mmCIF file of C-alpha atoms in Angstrom:
data_model
loop_
_atom_site.group_PDB
_atom_site.id
_atom_site.type_symbol
_atom_site.label_atom_id
_atom_site.label_comp_id
_atom_site.label_asym_id
_atom_site.label_seq_id
_atom_site.Cartn_x
_atom_site.Cartn_y
_atom_site.Cartn_z
ATOM 1 C CA MET U 1 110.406 91.320 97.761
ATOM 2 C CA ARG U 2 111.432 94.820 98.475
ATOM 3 C CA GLY U 3 109.227 95.025 101.720
ATOM 4 C CA TRP U 4 110.849 92.053 103.253
ATOM 5 C CA SER U 5 114.338 93.368 102.926
ATOM 6 C CA ARG U 6 113.169 96.142 105.148
ATOM 7 C CA LEU U 7 111.220 94.162 107.581
ATOM 8 C CA GLY U 8 114.052 93.999 110.194
ATOM 9 C CA VAL U 9 114.028 97.993 110.333
ATOM 10 C CA ALA U 10 110.497 97.708 111.255
ATOM 11 C CA LEU U 11 110.848 95.092 113.712
ATOM 12 C CA LEU U 12 113.731 96.933 115.628
ATOM 13 C CA GLY U 13 111.676 100.211 115.462
ATOM 14 C CA MET U 14 108.865 98.145 117.188
ATOM 15 C CA GLY U 15 110.766 96.956 120.074
ATOM 16 C CA ALA U 16 112.707 100.242 120.599
ATOM 17 C CA ALA U 17 109.357 102.244 120.776
ATOM 18 C CA PHE U 18 107.861 100.155 123.662
ATOM 19 C CA VAL U 19 109.960 97.540 125.464
ATOM 20 C CA ALA U 20 113.762 92.683 127.579
ATOM 21 C CA TRP U 21 115.620 90.638 130.661
ATOM 22 C CA SER U 22 118.578 89.199 132.401
ATOM 23 C CA ALA U 23 121.059 87.483 130.196
ATOM 24 C CA ASP U 24 121.376 84.760 132.615
ATOM 25 C CA GLU U 25 117.863 83.897 132.530
ATOM 26 C CA GLY U 26 117.860 82.537 128.973
ATOM 27 C CA VAL U 27 114.471 83.906 128.319
ATOM 28 C CA VAL U 28 114.461 83.150 124.429
ATOM 29 C CA SER U 29 115.418 79.342 123.384
ATOM 30 C CA TRP U 30 116.023 79.795 119.715
ATOM 31 C CA PRO U 31 115.894 76.934 117.383
ATOM 32 C CA ALA U 32 119.184 75.367 116.190
ATOM 33 C CA GLY U 33 120.487 77.246 112.885
ATOM 34 C CA TRP U 34 118.823 80.603 113.579
ATOM 35 C CA GLN U 35 120.883 83.724 113.420
ATOM 36 C CA VAL U 36 120.597 85.487 116.754
ATOM 37 C CA SER U 37 121.603 88.723 117.988
ATOM 38 C CA ARG U 38 120.982 90.566 121.422
ATOM 39 C CA SER U 39 121.101 94.091 122.329
ATOM 40 C CA PRO U 40 123.156 94.888 124.571
ATOM 41 C CA GLU U 41 125.276 91.787 123.810
ATOM 42 C CA ALA U 42 126.273 90.970 127.384
ATOM 43 C CA PRO U 43 123.503 92.665 129.578
ATOM 44 C CA THR U 44 123.608 92.828 133.282
ATOM 45 C CA ASP U 45 120.573 92.664 135.614
ATOM 46 C CA ASP U 46 120.482 96.580 135.866
ATOM 47 C CA VAL U 47 120.216 97.328 132.253
ATOM 48 C CA PRO U 48 116.662 98.659 131.671
ATOM 49 C CA LEU U 49 116.086 97.293 128.162
ATOM 50 C CA VAL U 50 117.348 93.975 126.299
ATOM 51 C CA ARG U 51 116.251 92.877 123.008
ATOM 52 C CA GLU U 52 116.941 89.534 121.283
ATOM 53 C CA ARG U 53 116.308 88.761 117.790
ATOM 54 C CA GLY U 54 116.404 85.687 115.878
ATOM 55 C CA VAL U 55 116.219 85.303 112.063
ATOM 56 C CA LYS U 56 115.506 81.892 110.177
ATOM 57 C CA LEU U 57 117.225 81.636 106.917
ATOM 58 C CA ALA U 58 116.016 79.514 104.031
ATOM 59 C CA ALA U 59 118.602 77.282 102.230
ATOM 60 C CA ASP U 60 119.164 80.132 99.695
ATOM 61 C CA GLY U 61 119.846 82.530 102.556
ATOM 62 C CA THR U 62 116.587 84.550 102.117
ATOM 63 C CA GLN U 63 114.862 85.513 105.268
ATOM 64 C CA VAL U 64 111.733 83.232 106.258
ATOM 65 C CA LEU U 65 110.738 84.417 109.820
ATOM 66 C CA VAL U 66 112.299 87.058 111.811
ATOM 67 C CA MET U 67 111.306 87.051 115.569
ATOM 68 C CA GLU U 68 112.248 89.843 118.256
ATOM 69 C CA VAL U 69 111.682 89.866 121.884
ATOM 70 C CA THR U 70 112.029 92.670 124.252
ATOM 71 C CA ARG U 71 111.903 93.536 127.814
ATOM 72 C CA SER U 72 111.779 96.760 129.777
ATOM 73 C CA ARG U 73 112.034 97.148 133.307
ATOM 74 C CA LEU U 74 109.290 98.999 134.941
ATOM 75 C CA ALA U 75 109.410 101.507 137.948
ATOM 76 C CA ALA U 76 107.825 100.161 140.750
ATOM 77 C CA SER U 77 104.628 102.586 140.469
ATOM 78 C CA HIS U 78 104.479 102.235 136.625
ATOM 79 C CA ASP U 79 101.392 101.210 135.181
ATOM 80 C CA VAL U 80 101.208 100.230 131.498
ATOM 81 C CA ASP U 81 98.206 100.238 129.318
ATOM 82 C CA MET U 82 98.687 97.370 127.024
ATOM 83 C CA GLN U 83 96.013 98.507 124.611
ATOM 84 C CA ARG U 84 97.330 101.984 124.372
ATOM 85 C CA VAL U 85 101.067 100.633 123.742
ATOM 86 C CA ILE U 86 99.826 98.103 121.068
ATOM 87 C CA LEU U 87 97.785 100.540 119.265
ATOM 88 C CA GLN U 88 100.874 102.899 119.181
ATOM 89 C CA MET U 89 103.067 100.054 117.905
ATOM 90 C CA ARG U 90 100.352 99.488 115.200
ATOM 91 C CA LYS U 91 100.394 102.995 114.073
ATOM 92 C CA SER U 92 104.227 103.141 114.140
ATOM 93 C CA LEU U 93 104.188 99.942 111.783
ATOM 94 C CA GLN U 94 101.737 101.187 109.506
ATOM 95 C CA ILE U 95 103.516 104.722 109.210
ATOM 96 C CA ASP U 96 107.133 102.734 108.676
ATOM 97 C CA PHE U 97 105.470 100.346 106.052
ATOM 98 C CA LEU U 98 103.758 103.129 104.308
ATOM 99 C CA ARG U 99 107.160 104.972 103.884
ATOM 100 C CA GLN U 100 108.387 102.148 102.276
ATOM 101 C CA GLY U 101 105.367 102.058 99.609
ATOM 102 C CA LEU U 102 103.593 99.138 101.340
ATOM 103 C CA GLN U 103 100.269 99.105 103.211
ATOM 104 C CA ALA U 104 99.735 97.440 106.434
ATOM 105 C CA ALA U 105 96.220 96.260 107.564
ATOM 106 C CA CYS U 106 95.856 95.112 111.120
ATOM 107 C CA SER U 107 93.420 93.591 113.251
ATOM 108 C CA LYS U 108 91.828 95.172 116.297
ATOM 109 C CA PRO U 109 93.892 94.088 119.392
ATOM 110 C CA LYS U 110 92.634 90.775 121.121
ATOM 111 C CA ASP U 111 93.488 89.142 124.274
ATOM 112 C CA ALA U 112 96.383 86.455 124.014
ATOM 113 C CA THR U 113 99.086 84.905 126.170
ATOM 114 C CA LEU U 114 102.862 85.552 126.123
ATOM 115 C CA GLY U 115 105.189 83.713 128.209
ATOM 116 C CA GLY U 116 102.593 82.757 130.809
ATOM 117 C CA LEU U 117 101.536 86.435 131.172
ATOM 118 C CA ALA U 118 98.079 87.881 129.917
ATOM 119 C CA ALA U 119 98.658 90.006 126.856
ATOM 120 C CA VAL U 120 97.185 91.721 123.949
ATOM 121 C CA GLU U 121 97.873 90.690 120.202
ATOM 122 C CA LEU U 122 97.264 92.132 116.807
ATOM 123 C CA ILE U 123 98.080 90.671 113.313
ATOM 124 C CA CYS U 124 98.934 92.749 110.254
ATOM 125 C CA SER U 125 98.783 92.060 106.636
ATOM 126 C CA VAL U 126 101.184 94.108 104.562
ATOM 127 C CA SER U 127 100.725 94.489 100.908
ATOM 128 C CA GLN U 128 102.579 96.025 97.965
ATOM 129 C CA ASN U 129 100.269 96.817 94.857
ATOM 130 C CA GLY U 130 97.374 95.114 96.545
ATOM 131 C CA ASN U 131 99.307 91.699 96.809
ATOM 132 C CA GLU U 132 100.141 90.461 100.415
ATOM 133 C CA VAL U 133 103.654 90.347 100.788
ATOM 134 C CA LEU U 134 104.075 89.718 104.686
ATOM 135 C CA LYS U 135 102.414 88.965 107.764
ATOM 136 C CA GLN U 136 103.398 90.282 110.965
ATOM 137 C CA VAL U 137 102.034 89.660 114.552
ATOM 138 C CA LEU U 138 102.621 91.952 117.624
ATOM 139 C CA GLN U 139 102.056 90.883 121.210
ATOM 140 C CA VAL U 140 102.660 92.956 124.438
ATOM 141 C CA ALA U 141 102.472 91.615 128.019
ATOM 142 C CA VAL U 142 103.153 93.211 131.306
ATOM 143 C CA GLY U 143 104.805 91.280 134.231
ATOM 144 C CA LYS U 144 105.502 92.242 137.800
ATOM 145 C CA GLU U 145 108.816 94.262 136.928
ATOM 146 C CA ALA U 146 108.809 94.408 133.424
ATOM 147 C CA ALA U 147 106.957 94.879 129.991
ATOM 148 C CA TYR U 148 107.517 92.548 127.276
ATOM 149 C CA SER U 149 106.946 92.742 123.392
ATOM 150 C CA LEU U 150 107.074 89.835 120.851
ATOM 151 C CA SER U 151 107.112 90.673 117.180
ATOM 152 C CA TYR U 152 107.300 88.413 114.543
ATOM 153 C CA ALA U 153 106.942 88.245 110.653
ATOM 154 C CA SER U 154 107.378 86.105 107.698
ATOM 155 C CA PRO U 155 106.912 86.396 103.946
ATOM 156 C CA ALA U 156 102.987 85.772 103.562
ATOM 157 C CA ALA U 157 103.234 82.921 101.101
ATOM 158 C CA GLN U 158 105.595 81.013 103.752
ATOM 159 C CA TYR U 159 103.921 82.050 107.106
ATOM 160 C CA GLN U 160 101.855 78.903 107.545
ATOM 161 C CA GLU U 161 105.183 76.811 107.042
ATOM 162 C CA GLN U 162 106.585 78.913 109.883
ATOM 163 C CA LYS U 163 103.918 78.197 112.494
ATOM 164 C CA ALA U 164 105.676 75.272 114.267
ATOM 165 C CA ASP U 165 108.891 77.418 114.836
ATOM 166 C CA ILE U 166 106.829 80.361 116.095
ATOM 167 C CA GLU U 167 105.060 78.320 118.493
ATOM 168 C CA ALA U 168 108.023 76.593 119.696
ATOM 169 C CA VAL U 169 109.691 79.841 120.413
ATOM 170 C CA LYS U 170 106.660 81.424 122.056
ATOM 171 C CA SER U 171 105.926 78.041 124.296
ATOM 172 C CA ALA U 172 109.340 78.128 125.478
ATOM 173 C CA LEU U 173 109.067 81.897 126.639
ATOM 174 C CA LYS U 174 108.902 82.135 130.545
ATOM 175 C CA LEU U 175 108.135 85.783 131.582
ATOM 176 C CA GLN U 176 107.492 87.206 134.658
#
């Protein structure tokens, strides 16, 4: 599945395009056995951008779920238009996948909740030669001092099987 192998690049590009938190807060509680990376590795409270990425692997070592949460600290007077941000993220995602020979059809943004904050969400179906190969979800939320994004993706055939892990990570998020 060629597109799936490049999914991580798309996820990283999306997070970097928009929006992360204090390392000591433990914002993301990853399930046991996941490969987890953080950028920067040892953030301090004054770091403007922090990104955490968790990858769940199948027994054969293939990726079955990739989730990425980011937080950007905001200036006191900064106002974020979540609709505009998520539409820009959707556009970037579609362009990135198109360059890989894939087509991403995404829903219109809809209201959601992320870590206790009001959010917007869109769901994308990624196809190759007319066959759905990936499901990807993007969410954006704005707190008092930070903007957050969550992106997760799974091979389309395995997406439903990953719902419990997705919900476990999402329900453990406590954003401010």
